[in-house]
Every structure is written in structure tokens, then in C-alpha cells.
PDB file of C-alpha atoms and ligand atoms in Angstrom:
ATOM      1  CA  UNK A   1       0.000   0.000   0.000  1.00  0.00           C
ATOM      2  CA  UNK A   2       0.763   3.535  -0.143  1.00  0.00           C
ATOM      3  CA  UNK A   3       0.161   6.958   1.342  1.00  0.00           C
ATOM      4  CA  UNK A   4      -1.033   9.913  -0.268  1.00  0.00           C
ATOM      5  CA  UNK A   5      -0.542  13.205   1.063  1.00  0.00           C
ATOM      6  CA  UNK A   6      -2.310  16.293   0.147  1.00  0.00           C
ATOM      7  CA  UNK A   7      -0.363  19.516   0.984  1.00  0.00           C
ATOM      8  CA  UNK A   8      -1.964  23.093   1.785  1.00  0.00           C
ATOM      9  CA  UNK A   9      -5.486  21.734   1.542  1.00  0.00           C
ATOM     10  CA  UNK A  10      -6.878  24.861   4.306  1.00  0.00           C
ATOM     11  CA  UNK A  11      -6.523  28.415   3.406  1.00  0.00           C
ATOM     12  CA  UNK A  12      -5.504  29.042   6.841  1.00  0.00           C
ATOM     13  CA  UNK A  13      -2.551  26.753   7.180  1.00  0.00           C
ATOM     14  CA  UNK A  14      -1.340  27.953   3.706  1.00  0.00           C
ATOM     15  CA  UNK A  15      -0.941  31.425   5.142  1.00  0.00           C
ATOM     16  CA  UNK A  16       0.741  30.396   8.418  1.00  0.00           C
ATOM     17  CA  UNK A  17       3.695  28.533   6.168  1.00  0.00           C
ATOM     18  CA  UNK A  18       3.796  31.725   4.053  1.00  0.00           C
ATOM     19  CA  UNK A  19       2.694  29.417   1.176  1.00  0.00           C
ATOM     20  CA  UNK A  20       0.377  30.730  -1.826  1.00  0.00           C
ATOM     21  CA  UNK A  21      -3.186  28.690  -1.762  1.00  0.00           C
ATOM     22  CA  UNK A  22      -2.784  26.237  -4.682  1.00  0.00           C
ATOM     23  CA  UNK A  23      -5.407  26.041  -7.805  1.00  0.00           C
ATOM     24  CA  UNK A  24      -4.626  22.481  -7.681  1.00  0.00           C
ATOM     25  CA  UNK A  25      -4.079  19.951  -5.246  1.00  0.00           C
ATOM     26  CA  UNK A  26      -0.412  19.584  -4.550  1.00  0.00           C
ATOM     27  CA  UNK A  27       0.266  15.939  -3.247  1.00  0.00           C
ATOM     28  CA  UNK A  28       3.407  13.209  -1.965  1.00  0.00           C
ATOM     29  CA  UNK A  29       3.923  10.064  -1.061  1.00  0.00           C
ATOM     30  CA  UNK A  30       4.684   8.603   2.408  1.00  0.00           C
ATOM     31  CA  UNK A  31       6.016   4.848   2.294  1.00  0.00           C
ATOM     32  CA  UNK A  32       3.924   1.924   4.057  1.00  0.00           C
ATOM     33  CA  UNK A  33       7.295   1.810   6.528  1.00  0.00           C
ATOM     34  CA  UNK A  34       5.429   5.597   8.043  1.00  0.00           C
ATOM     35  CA  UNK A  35       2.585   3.945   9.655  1.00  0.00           C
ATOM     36  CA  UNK A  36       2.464   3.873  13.237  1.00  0.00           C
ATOM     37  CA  UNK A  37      -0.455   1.831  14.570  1.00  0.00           C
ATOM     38  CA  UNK A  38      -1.035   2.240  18.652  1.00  0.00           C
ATOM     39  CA  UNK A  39       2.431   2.277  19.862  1.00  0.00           C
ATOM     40  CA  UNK A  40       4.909   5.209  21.090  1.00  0.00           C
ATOM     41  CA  UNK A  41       6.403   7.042  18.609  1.00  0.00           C
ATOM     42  CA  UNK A  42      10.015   7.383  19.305  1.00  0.00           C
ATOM     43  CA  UNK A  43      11.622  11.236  18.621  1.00  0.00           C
ATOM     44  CA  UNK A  44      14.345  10.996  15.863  1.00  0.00           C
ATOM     45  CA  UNK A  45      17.529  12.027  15.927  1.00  0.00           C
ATOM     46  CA  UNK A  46      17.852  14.180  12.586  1.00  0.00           C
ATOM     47  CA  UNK A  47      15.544  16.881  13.740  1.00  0.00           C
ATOM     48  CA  UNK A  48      15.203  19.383  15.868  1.00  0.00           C
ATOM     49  CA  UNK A  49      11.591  21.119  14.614  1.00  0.00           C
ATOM     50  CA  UNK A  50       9.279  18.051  14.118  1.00  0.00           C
ATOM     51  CA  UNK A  51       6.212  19.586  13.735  1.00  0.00           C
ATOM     52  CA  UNK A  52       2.416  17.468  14.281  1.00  0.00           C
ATOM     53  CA  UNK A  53      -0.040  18.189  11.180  1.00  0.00           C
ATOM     54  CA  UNK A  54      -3.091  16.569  12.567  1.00  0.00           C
ATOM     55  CA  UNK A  55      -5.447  15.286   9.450  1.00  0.00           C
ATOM     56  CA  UNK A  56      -8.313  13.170   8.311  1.00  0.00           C
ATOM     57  CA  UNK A  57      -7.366  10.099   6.466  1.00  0.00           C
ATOM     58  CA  UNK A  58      -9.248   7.993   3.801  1.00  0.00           C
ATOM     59  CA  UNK A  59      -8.803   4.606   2.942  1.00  0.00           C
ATOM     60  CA  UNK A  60      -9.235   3.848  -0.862  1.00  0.00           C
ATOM     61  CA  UNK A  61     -11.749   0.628  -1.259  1.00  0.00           C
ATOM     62  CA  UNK A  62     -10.804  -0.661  -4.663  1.00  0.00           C
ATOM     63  CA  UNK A  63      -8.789  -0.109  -7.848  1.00  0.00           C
ATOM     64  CA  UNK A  64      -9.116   2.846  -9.677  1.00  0.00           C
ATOM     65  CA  UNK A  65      -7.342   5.043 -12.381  1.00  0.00           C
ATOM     66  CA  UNK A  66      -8.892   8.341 -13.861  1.00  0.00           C
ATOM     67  CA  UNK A  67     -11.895   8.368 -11.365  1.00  0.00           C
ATOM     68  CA  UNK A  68     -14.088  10.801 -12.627  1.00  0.00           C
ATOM     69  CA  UNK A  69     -15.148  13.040  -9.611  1.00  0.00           C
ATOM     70  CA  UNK A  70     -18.707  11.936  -9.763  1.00  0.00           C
ATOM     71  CA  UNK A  71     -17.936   8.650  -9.351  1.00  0.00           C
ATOM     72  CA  UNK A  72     -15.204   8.901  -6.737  1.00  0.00           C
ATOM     73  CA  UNK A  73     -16.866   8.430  -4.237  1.00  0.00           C
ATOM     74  CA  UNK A  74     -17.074   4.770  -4.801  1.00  0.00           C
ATOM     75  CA  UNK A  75     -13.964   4.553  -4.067  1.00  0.00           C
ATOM     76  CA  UNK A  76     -14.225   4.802  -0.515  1.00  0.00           C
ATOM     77  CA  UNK A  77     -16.444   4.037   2.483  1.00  0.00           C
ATOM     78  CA  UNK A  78     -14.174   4.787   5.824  1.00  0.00           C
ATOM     79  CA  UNK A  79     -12.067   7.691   7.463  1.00  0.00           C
ATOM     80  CA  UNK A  80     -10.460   8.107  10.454  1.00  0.00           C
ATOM     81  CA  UNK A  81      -7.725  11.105  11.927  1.00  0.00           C
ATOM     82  CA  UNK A  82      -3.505  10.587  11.401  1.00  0.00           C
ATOM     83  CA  UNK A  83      -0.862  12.771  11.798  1.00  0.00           C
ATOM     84  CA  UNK A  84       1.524  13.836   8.890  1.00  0.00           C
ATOM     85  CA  UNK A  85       4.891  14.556  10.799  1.00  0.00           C
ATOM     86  CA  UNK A  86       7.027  16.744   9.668  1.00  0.00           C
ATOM     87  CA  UNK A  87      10.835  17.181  10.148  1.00  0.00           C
ATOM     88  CA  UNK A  88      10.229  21.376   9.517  1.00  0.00           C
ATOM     89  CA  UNK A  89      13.713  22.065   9.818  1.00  0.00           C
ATOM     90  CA  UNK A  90      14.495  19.500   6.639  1.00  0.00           C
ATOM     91  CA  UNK A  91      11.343  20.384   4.880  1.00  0.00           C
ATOM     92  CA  UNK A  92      12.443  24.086   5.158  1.00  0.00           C
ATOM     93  CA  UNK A  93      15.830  23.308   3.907  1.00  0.00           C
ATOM     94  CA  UNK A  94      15.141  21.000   0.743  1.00  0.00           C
ATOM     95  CA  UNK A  95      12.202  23.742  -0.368  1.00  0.00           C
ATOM     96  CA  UNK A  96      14.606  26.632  -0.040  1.00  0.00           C
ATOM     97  CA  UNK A  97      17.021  24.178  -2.507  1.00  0.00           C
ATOM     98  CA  UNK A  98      13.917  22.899  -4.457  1.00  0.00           C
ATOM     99  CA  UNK A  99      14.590  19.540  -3.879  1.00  0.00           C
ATOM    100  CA  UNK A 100      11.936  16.935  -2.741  1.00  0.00           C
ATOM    101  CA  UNK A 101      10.644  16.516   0.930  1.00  0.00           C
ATOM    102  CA  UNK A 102      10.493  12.816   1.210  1.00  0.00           C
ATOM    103  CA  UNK A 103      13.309  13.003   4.393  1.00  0.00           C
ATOM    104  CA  UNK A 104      11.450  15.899   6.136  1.00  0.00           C
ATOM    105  CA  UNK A 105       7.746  13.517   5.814  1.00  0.00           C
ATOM    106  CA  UNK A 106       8.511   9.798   4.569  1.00  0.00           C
ATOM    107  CA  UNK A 107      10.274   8.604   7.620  1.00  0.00           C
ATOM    108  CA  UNK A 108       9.669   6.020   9.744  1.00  0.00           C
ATOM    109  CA  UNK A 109       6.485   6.183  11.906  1.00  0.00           C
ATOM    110  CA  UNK A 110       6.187   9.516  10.167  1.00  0.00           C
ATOM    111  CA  UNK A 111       2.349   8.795   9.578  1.00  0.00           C
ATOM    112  CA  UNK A 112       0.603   7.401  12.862  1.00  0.00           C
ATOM    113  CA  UNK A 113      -3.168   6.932  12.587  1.00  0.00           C
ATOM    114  CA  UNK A 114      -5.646   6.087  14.273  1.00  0.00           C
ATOM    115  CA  UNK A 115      -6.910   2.166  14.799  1.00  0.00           C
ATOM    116  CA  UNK A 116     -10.712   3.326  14.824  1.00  0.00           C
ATOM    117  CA  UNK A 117     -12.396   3.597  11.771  1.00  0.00           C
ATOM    118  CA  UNK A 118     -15.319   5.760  10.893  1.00  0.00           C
ATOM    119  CA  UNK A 119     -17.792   4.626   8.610  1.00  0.00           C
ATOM    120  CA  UNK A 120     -19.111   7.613   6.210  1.00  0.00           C
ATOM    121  CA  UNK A 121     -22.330   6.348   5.934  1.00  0.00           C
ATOM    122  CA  UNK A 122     -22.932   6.757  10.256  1.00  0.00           C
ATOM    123  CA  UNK A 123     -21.718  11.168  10.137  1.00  0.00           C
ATOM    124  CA  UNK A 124     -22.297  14.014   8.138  1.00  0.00           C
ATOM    125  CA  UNK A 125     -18.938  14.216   6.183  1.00  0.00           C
ATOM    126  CA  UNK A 126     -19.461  18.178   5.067  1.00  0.00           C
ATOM    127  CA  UNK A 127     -20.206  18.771   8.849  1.00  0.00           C
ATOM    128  CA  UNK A 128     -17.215  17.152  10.466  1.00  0.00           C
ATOM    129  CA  UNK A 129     -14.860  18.221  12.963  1.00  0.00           C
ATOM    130  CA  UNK A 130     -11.960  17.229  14.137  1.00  0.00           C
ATOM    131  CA  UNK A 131      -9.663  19.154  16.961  1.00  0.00           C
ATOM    132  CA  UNK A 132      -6.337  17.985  17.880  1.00  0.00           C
ATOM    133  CA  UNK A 133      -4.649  18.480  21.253  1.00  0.00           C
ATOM    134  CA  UNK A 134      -1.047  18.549  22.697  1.00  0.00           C
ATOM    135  CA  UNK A 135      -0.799  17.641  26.312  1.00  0.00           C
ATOM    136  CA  UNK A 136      -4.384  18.298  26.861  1.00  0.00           C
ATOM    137  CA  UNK A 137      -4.461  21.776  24.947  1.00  0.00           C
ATOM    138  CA  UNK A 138      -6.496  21.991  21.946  1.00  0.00           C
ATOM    139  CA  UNK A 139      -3.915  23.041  19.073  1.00  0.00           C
ATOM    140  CA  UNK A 140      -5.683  22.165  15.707  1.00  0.00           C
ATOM    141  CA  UNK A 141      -9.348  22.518  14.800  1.00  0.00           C
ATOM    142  CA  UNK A 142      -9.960  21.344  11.895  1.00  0.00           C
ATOM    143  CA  UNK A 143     -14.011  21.604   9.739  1.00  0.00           C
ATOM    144  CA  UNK A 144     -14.027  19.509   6.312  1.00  0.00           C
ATOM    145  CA  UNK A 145     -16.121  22.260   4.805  1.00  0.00           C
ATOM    146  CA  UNK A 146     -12.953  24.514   4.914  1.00  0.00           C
ATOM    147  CA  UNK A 147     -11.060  22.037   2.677  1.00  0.00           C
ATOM    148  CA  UNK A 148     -10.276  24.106  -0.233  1.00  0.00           C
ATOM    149  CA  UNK A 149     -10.088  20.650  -2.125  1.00  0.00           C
ATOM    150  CA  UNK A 150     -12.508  17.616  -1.700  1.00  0.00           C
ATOM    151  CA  UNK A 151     -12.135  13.596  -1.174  1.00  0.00           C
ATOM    152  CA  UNK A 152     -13.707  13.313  -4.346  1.00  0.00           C
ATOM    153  CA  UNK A 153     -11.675  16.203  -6.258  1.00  0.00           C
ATOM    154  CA  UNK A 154      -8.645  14.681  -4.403  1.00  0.00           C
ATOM    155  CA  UNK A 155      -9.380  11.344  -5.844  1.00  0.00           C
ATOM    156  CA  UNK A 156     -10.110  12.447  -9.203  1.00  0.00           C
ATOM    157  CA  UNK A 157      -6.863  14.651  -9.508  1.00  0.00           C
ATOM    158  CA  UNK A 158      -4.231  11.917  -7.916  1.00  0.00           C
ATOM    159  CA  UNK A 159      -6.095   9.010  -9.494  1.00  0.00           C
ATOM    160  CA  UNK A 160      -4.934  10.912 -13.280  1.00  0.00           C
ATOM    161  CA  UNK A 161      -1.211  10.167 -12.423  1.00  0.00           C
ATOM    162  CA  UNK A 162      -1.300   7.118  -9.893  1.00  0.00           C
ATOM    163  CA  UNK A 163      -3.686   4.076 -10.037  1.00  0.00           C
ATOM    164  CA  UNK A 164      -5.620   3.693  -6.485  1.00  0.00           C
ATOM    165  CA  UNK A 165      -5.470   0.358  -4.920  1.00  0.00           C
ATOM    166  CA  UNK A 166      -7.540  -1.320  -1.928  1.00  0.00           C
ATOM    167  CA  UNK A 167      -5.801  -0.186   1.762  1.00  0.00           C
ATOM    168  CA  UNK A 168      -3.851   3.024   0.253  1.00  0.00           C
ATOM    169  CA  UNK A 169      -4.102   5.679   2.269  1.00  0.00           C
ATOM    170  CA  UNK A 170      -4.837   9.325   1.650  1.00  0.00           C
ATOM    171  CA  UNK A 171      -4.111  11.777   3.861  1.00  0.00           C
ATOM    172  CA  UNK A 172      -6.257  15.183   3.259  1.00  0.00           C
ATOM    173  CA  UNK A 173      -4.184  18.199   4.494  1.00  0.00           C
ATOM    174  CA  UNK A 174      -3.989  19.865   7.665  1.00  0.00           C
ATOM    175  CA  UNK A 175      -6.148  23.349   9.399  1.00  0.00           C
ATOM    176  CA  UNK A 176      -3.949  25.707  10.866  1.00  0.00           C
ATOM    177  CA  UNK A 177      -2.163  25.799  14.356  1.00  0.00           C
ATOM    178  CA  UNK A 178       0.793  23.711  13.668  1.00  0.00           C
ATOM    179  CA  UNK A 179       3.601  23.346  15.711  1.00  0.00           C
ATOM    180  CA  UNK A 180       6.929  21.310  17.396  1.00  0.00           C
ATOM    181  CA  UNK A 181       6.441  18.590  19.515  1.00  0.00           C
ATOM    182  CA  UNK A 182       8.832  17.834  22.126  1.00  0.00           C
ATOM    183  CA  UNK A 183       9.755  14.337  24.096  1.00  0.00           C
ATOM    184  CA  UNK A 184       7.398  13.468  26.498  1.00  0.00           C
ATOM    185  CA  UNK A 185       4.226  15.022  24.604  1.00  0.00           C
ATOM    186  CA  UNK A 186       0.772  13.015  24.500  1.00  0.00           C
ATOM    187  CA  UNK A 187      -1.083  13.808  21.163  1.00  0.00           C
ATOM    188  CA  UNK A 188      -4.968  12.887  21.282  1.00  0.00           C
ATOM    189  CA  UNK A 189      -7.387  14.030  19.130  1.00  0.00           C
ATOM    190  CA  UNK A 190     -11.209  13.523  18.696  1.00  0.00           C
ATOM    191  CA  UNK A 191     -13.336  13.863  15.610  1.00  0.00           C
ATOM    192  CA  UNK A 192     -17.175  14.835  15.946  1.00  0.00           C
ATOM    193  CA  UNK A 193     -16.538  13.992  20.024  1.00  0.00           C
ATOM    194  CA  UNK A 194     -15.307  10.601  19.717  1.00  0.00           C
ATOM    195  CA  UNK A 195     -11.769  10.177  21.253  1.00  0.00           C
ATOM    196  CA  UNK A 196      -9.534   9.045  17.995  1.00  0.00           C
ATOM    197  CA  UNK A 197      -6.285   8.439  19.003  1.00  0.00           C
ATOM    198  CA  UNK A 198      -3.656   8.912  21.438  1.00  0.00           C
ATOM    199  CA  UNK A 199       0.405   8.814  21.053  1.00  0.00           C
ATOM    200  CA  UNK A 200       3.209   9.672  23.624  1.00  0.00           C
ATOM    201  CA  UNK A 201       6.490  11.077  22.204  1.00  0.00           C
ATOM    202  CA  UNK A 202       9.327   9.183  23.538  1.00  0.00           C
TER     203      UNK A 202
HETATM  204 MG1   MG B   1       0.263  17.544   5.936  1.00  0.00          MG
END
């Protein structure tokens, strides 16, 4: 499987990283070696600024290639909340030399997520929220009807270059309020009240 990661997807969080808002979705790719599934995720040792980017995550249900956007949303049935960590200090470094990011987001356990899965046909997807919280203070709030791009126009637009398989993961861009985390952090976050996940920084 692989990841899929939408970048700048909230006006708000474009403006915080001084970045223009796109008129296209800008995405990457994590490696399935990212995933962190209930465990502690361990601080590594090639960054000091490794920023959370709290998001809500889709699982793709079956093969696809050039989904049209009215039909792409046959292509999944499930999300649940991740984070995309980021290495900052990299990430700042290879976009000042215009060279790719992978370091700075595709390492190891660089993509925990949630074990609980919600199905889209029990919530209101357009009224969603989702709030994220670092030692107990809220940090991230994040409402899918600020998404500048959709699930479905996110489908449709990645599914042009890269054929969709069954388990990939896409991860849908992050709201505003970003920011390090240090060792010793918990990182919870709920989505439409129900308690999503939970991760200590080791
Ligand atoms: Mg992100």
C-alpha cells in the first residue's frame, strides 16, 4: 500500500507557512514503513523542529485510475484522523534548494493513525470536525467544509497520475495551528466527540 498526502489543503494553514493557496491539489507520497499503529512514537535524531499536522485520512476501497469526480466516491467508504509529521527544519531546507521533501515527511512512523475507523455512511462528512490536542491543549481545529479541495476532487486529480489500490491511504491536508512537539508530549485528538487516538512522544 501507499500513502497519499495532500499539501496546503486549508486556506488558513497555507498562510501560516507563508505558502500561496494552490489552484490544484499539490500531493506526496509517504512509504507503508510511516505507519504507526497504537504504539509510542520514538523522537528521531535528525531533527530538531518536528512539527504534528493533525489530518483526516481515507482509505481507498478498490482499484481505480482516472476516477471521474462523480464517481469517486465509490472509491471509498471509511475515514479516520492521522498525523503527517514533519521534520520542519528539513522540509524548510530541501524547499529553499527545491529539492523533494520525502526526508522531512517519509520517515519512519512519520504517519501514525488512528486504529478506529469511521464509517461515512454513520456522520455528516461536510459537517465534520476534528480538533487535535497537545498535552491536553487543543492546538488544531480542523471543519471539512474549509477544505479548499474535496475527497472526491482529491481522488479524481491523484487518481490521473497514480492508479488507487484497496488499503492506500490518503491523507487530506492539515487546518492551521501547527507546531513542534517535544519528548514526552501526549497527542490525542477527537473527531465529531469521539476520542480518535492517542500517542506519547518518547
Ligand atoms: Mg500535511
Amino acid at each position: 500500500m501507499k500513502i497519499i498526502c495532500i499539501g496546503r489543503n486549508y486556506a488558513e494553514h497555507a498562510k501560516e507557512l507563508k505558502n500561496d493557496i494552490p489552484e490544484e491539489p499539490l500531493f506526496f507520497l509517504k512509504p507503508d514503513t510511516a505507519i504507526l499503529k497504537e504504539k509510542d512514537f520514538y523522537f528521531p535524531n535528525f531533527t530538531n523542529d518536528l512539527h504534528f499536522e493533525c489530518e483526516i485520512v481515507v482509505k481507498i476501497d478498490k482499484v481505480g485510475k482516472n476516477i471521474e469526480e462523480k464517481f469517486a466516491h465509490k472509491y471509498y467508504s471509511e475515514i479516520t484522523l492521522g498525523i503527517d509529521f514533519t521534520a520542519r527544519d528539513l522540509q524548510q531546507k530541501c524547499k529553499e534548494k527545491g529539492l523533494p521533501w520525502e526526508k522531512a515527511k517519509g520517515f519512519d512512523n512519520s504517519a501514525p493513525i488512528s486504529s478506529k475507523w469511521i464509517k461515512l455512511d454513520s456522520i455528516d462528512f461536510g459537517k465534520t470536525e476534528f480538533n487535535f490536542f497537545q498535552n491536553g491543549k487543543l492546538k488544531q481545529k480542523g471543519l471539512t467544509s474549509e477544505m479548499i479541495f474535496s475527497i472526491d476532487q482529491i481522488i479524481a486529480y491523484v487518481s490521473k497520475f497514480i492508479t488507487l489500490k484497496t488499503g492506500d491511504l490518503i491523507f487530506t491536508g492539515t487546518p492551521s495551528g501547527v507546531g513542534p512537539v517535544q519528548i514526552g508530549d501526549v497527542l490525542t485528538a477527537d473527531m465529531n466527540g469521539e476520542h480518535m487516538f492517542e500517542f506519547m512522544v518518547k
